[in-house]
Structure formats: C-alpha cells, structure tokens
PDB file of C-alpha atoms in Angstrom:
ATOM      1  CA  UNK A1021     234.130  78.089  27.320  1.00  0.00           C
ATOM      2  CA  UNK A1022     235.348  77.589  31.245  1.00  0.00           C
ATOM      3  CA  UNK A1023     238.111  74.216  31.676  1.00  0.00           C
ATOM      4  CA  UNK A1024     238.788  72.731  34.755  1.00  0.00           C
ATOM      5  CA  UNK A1025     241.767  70.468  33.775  1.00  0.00           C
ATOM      6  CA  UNK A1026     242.839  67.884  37.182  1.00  0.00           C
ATOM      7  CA  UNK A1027     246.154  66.493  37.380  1.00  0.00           C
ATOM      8  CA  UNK A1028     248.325  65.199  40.006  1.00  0.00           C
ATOM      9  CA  UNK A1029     246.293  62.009  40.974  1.00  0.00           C
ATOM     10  CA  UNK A1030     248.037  58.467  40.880  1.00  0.00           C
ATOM     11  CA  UNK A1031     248.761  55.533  43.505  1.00  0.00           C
ATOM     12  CA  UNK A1032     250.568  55.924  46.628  1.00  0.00           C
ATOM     13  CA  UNK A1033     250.850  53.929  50.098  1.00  0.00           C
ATOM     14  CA  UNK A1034     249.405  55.033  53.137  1.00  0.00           C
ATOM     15  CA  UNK A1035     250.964  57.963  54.777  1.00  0.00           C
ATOM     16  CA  UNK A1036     251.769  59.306  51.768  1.00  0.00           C
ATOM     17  CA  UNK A1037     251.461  62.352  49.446  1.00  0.00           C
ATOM     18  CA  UNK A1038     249.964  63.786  46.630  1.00  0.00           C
ATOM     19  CA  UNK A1039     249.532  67.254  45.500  1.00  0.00           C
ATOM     20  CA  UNK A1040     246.723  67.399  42.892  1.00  0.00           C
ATOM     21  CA  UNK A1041     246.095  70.608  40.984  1.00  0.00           C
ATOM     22  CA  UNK A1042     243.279  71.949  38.926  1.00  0.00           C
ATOM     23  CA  UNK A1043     244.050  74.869  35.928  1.00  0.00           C
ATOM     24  CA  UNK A1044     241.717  77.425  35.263  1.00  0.00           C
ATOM     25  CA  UNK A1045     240.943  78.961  31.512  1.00  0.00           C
ATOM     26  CA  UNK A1046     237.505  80.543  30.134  1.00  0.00           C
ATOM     27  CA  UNK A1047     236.791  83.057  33.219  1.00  0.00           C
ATOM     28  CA  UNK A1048     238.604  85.354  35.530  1.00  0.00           C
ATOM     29  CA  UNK A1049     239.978  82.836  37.880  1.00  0.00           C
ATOM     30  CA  UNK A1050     240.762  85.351  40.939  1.00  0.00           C
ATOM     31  CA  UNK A1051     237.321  86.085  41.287  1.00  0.00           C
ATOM     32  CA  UNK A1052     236.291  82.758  41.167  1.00  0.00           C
ATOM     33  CA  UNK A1053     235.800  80.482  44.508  1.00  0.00           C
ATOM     34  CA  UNK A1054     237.222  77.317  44.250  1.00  0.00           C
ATOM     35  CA  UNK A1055     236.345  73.841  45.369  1.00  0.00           C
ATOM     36  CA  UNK A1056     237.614  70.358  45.518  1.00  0.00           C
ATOM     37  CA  UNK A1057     235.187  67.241  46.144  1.00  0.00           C
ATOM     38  CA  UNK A1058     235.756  63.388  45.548  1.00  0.00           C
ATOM     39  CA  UNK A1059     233.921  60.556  45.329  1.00  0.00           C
ATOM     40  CA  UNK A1060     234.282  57.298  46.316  1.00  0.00           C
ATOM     41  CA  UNK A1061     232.449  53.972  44.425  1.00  0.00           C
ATOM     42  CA  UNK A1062     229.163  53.197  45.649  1.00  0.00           C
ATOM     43  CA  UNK A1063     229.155  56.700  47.786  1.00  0.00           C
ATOM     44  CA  UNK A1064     228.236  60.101  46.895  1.00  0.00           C
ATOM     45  CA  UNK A1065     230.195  63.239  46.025  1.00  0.00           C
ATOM     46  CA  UNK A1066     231.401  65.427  49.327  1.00  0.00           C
ATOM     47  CA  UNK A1067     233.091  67.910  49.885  1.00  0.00           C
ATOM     48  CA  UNK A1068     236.628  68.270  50.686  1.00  0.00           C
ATOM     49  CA  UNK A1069     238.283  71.792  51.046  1.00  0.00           C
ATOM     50  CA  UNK A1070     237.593  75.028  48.861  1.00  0.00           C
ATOM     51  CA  UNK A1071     239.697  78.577  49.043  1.00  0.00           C
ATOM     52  CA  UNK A1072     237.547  81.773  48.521  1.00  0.00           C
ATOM     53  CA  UNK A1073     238.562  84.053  45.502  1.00  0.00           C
ATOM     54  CA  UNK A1074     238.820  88.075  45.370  1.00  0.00           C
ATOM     55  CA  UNK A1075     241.479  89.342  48.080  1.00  0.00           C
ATOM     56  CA  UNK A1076     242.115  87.931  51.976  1.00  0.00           C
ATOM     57  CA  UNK A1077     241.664  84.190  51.036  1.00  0.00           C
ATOM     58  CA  UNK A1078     239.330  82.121  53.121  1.00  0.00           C
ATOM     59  CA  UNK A1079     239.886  78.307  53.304  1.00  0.00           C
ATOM     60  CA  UNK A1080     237.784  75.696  54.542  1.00  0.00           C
ATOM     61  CA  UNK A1081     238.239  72.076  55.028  1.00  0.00           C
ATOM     62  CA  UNK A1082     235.867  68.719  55.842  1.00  0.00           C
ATOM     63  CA  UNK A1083     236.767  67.177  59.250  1.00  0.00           C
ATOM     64  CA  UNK A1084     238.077  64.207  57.616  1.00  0.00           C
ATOM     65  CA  UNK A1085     240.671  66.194  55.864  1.00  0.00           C
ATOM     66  CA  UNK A1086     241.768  69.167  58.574  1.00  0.00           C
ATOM     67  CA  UNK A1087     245.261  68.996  59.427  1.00  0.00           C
ATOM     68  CA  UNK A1088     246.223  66.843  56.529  1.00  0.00           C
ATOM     69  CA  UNK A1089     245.002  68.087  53.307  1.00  0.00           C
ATOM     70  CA  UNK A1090     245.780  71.950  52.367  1.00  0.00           C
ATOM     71  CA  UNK A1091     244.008  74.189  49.486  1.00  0.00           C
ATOM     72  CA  UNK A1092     245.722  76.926  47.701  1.00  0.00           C
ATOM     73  CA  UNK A1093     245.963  79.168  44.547  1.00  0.00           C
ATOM     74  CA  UNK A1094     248.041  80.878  42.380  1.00  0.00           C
ATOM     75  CA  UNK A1095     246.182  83.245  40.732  1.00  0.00           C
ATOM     76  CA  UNK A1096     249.401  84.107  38.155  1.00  0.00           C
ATOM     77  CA  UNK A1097     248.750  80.370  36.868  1.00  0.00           C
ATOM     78  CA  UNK A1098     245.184  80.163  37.186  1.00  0.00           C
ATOM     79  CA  UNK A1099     245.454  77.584  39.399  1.00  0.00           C
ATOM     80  CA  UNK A1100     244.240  75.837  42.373  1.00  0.00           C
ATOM     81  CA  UNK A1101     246.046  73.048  44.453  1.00  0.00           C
ATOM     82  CA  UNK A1102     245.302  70.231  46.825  1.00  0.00           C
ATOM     83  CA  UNK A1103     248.251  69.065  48.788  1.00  0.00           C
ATOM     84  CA  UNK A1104     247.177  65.757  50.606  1.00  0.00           C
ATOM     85  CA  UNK A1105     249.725  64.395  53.405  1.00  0.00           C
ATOM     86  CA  UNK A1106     249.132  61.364  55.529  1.00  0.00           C
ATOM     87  CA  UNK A1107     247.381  60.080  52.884  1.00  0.00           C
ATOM     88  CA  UNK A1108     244.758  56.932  54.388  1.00  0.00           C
ATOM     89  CA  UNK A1109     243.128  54.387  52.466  1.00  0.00           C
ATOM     90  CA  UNK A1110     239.717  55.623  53.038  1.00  0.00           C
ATOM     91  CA  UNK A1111     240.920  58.679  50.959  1.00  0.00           C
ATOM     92  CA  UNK A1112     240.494  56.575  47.817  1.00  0.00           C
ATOM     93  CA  UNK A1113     238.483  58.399  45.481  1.00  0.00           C
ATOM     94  CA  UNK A1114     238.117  60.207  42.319  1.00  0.00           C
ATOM     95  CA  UNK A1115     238.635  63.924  42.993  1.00  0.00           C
ATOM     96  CA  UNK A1116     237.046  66.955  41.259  1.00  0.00           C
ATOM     97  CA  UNK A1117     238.084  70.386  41.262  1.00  0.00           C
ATOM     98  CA  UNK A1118     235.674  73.102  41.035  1.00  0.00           C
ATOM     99  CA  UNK A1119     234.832  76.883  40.369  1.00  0.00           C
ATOM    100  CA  UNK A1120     232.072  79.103  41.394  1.00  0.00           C
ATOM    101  CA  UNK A1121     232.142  82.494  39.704  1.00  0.00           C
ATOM    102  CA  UNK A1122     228.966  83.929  40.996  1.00  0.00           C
ATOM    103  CA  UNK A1123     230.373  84.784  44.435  1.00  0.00           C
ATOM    104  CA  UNK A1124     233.658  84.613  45.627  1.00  0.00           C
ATOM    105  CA  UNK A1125     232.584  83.447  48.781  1.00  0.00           C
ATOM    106  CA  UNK A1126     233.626  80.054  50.175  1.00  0.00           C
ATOM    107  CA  UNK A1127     230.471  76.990  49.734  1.00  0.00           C
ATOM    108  CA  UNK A1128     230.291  74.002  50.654  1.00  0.00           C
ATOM    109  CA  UNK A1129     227.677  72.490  48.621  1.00  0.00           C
ATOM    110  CA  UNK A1130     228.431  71.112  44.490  1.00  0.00           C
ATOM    111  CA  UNK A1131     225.026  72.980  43.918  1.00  0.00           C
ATOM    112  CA  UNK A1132     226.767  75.676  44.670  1.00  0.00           C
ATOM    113  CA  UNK A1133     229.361  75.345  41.902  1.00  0.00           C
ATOM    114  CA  UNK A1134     229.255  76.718  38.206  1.00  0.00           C
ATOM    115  CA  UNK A1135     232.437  74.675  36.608  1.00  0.00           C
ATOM    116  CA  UNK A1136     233.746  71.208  36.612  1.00  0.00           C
ATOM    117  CA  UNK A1137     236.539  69.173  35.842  1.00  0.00           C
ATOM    118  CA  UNK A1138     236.337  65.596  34.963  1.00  0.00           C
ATOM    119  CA  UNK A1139     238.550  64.385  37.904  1.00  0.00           C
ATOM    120  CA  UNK A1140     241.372  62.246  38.484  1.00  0.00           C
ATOM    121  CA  UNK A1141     241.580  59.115  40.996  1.00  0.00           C
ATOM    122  CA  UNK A1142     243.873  58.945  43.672  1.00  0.00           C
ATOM    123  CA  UNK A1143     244.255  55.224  45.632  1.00  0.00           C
ATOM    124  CA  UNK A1144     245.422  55.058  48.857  1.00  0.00           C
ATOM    125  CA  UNK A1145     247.325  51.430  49.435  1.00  0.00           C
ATOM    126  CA  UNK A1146     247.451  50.191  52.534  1.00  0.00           C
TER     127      UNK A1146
END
C-alpha cells in the first residue's frame, strides 16, 4: 500500500517560510515523479511545482511560485520537499504532495498522478 505522509505546514506572516515535506513508503520512490498542488477554499486544486524521478532531475514550477518556492528530493529518505520563501497571503491553502510511478517524467496535471497524501494547510498572515 503507497503513503504520502505531508508535514511541515503551520501559520506564518507574510514574507515568511515554510519548508513542507512529503515521505514516501509502498513503491520505489526514485522512480517515481513527484508533485505538489494546493488548494485554496472555494477554488480548485493547481498545480504548484513537481521534480522528475529516475537520474538528471527535472523541476518545474507554476508562475505564481518561480523564484520563491523550490522542489527537491532525497531519494535516501524517500522524500520530497517544498521550501516556500516570501511566503504571500494568497499562498493560503491546503497543500498536497503527490507521486506518479508510471513515468518518471515531470506532469503537470493531478490526472496525471497515481498517489496522494491527505495534505496539510499552510496560512499566510498578512
């Protein structure tokens, strides 16, 4: 059985950080392409950054979040991180980690995605 376990989430004021991270167990996490995605109330889930899995990582990041945000992994661990840095209020949301371990190729779509995890909130004061 694949677990996506979040942690890391919590308050903090604008211009801020958080690093969230997302552990792996139930599948061969280096193969696997991972994802985070949050979700805001009233809004629908989007995409945020994912890394590609296999060798000669790929990383890819929304427009909201370039510059600010950075994905990685540690494939010793099994798992994957979110560092978020000049944190904003509009990045309020629940966030979701996720794994794809049909392809290691980077996606940008949750259709796309195989595993979840059941999230963790992050609020951005102002």
């Amino acid at each position: 059985q694949v677990q996506l376990v979040e942690s890391g989430g919590g308050l903090v004021q604008a211009g801020g950080s958080l690093r969230l991270s997302c552990a792996v167990s139930g599948r061969t996490f280096s193969n696997c392409a991972m994802g985070w995605f949050r979700q805001a109330p009233g809004k629908e889930r989007e995409f945020v950054a994912a890394i590609s899995g296999g060798s000669g990582y790929t990383t890819y990041y929304a427009d909201s979040v370039k510059g600010r945000f950075t994905i990685s992994r540690d494939n010793a661990k099994n798992t994957v991180y979110l560092q978020m840095n000049s944190l904003k209020p509009e990045d309020t949301a629940d966030y979701y980690c996720a794994a794809r371990d049909s392809n290691p190729m980077v996606v940008l779509g949750p259709m796309d995605y195989d595993y979840w995890g059941q999230g963790t909130q992050v609020t951005v004061s102002s």
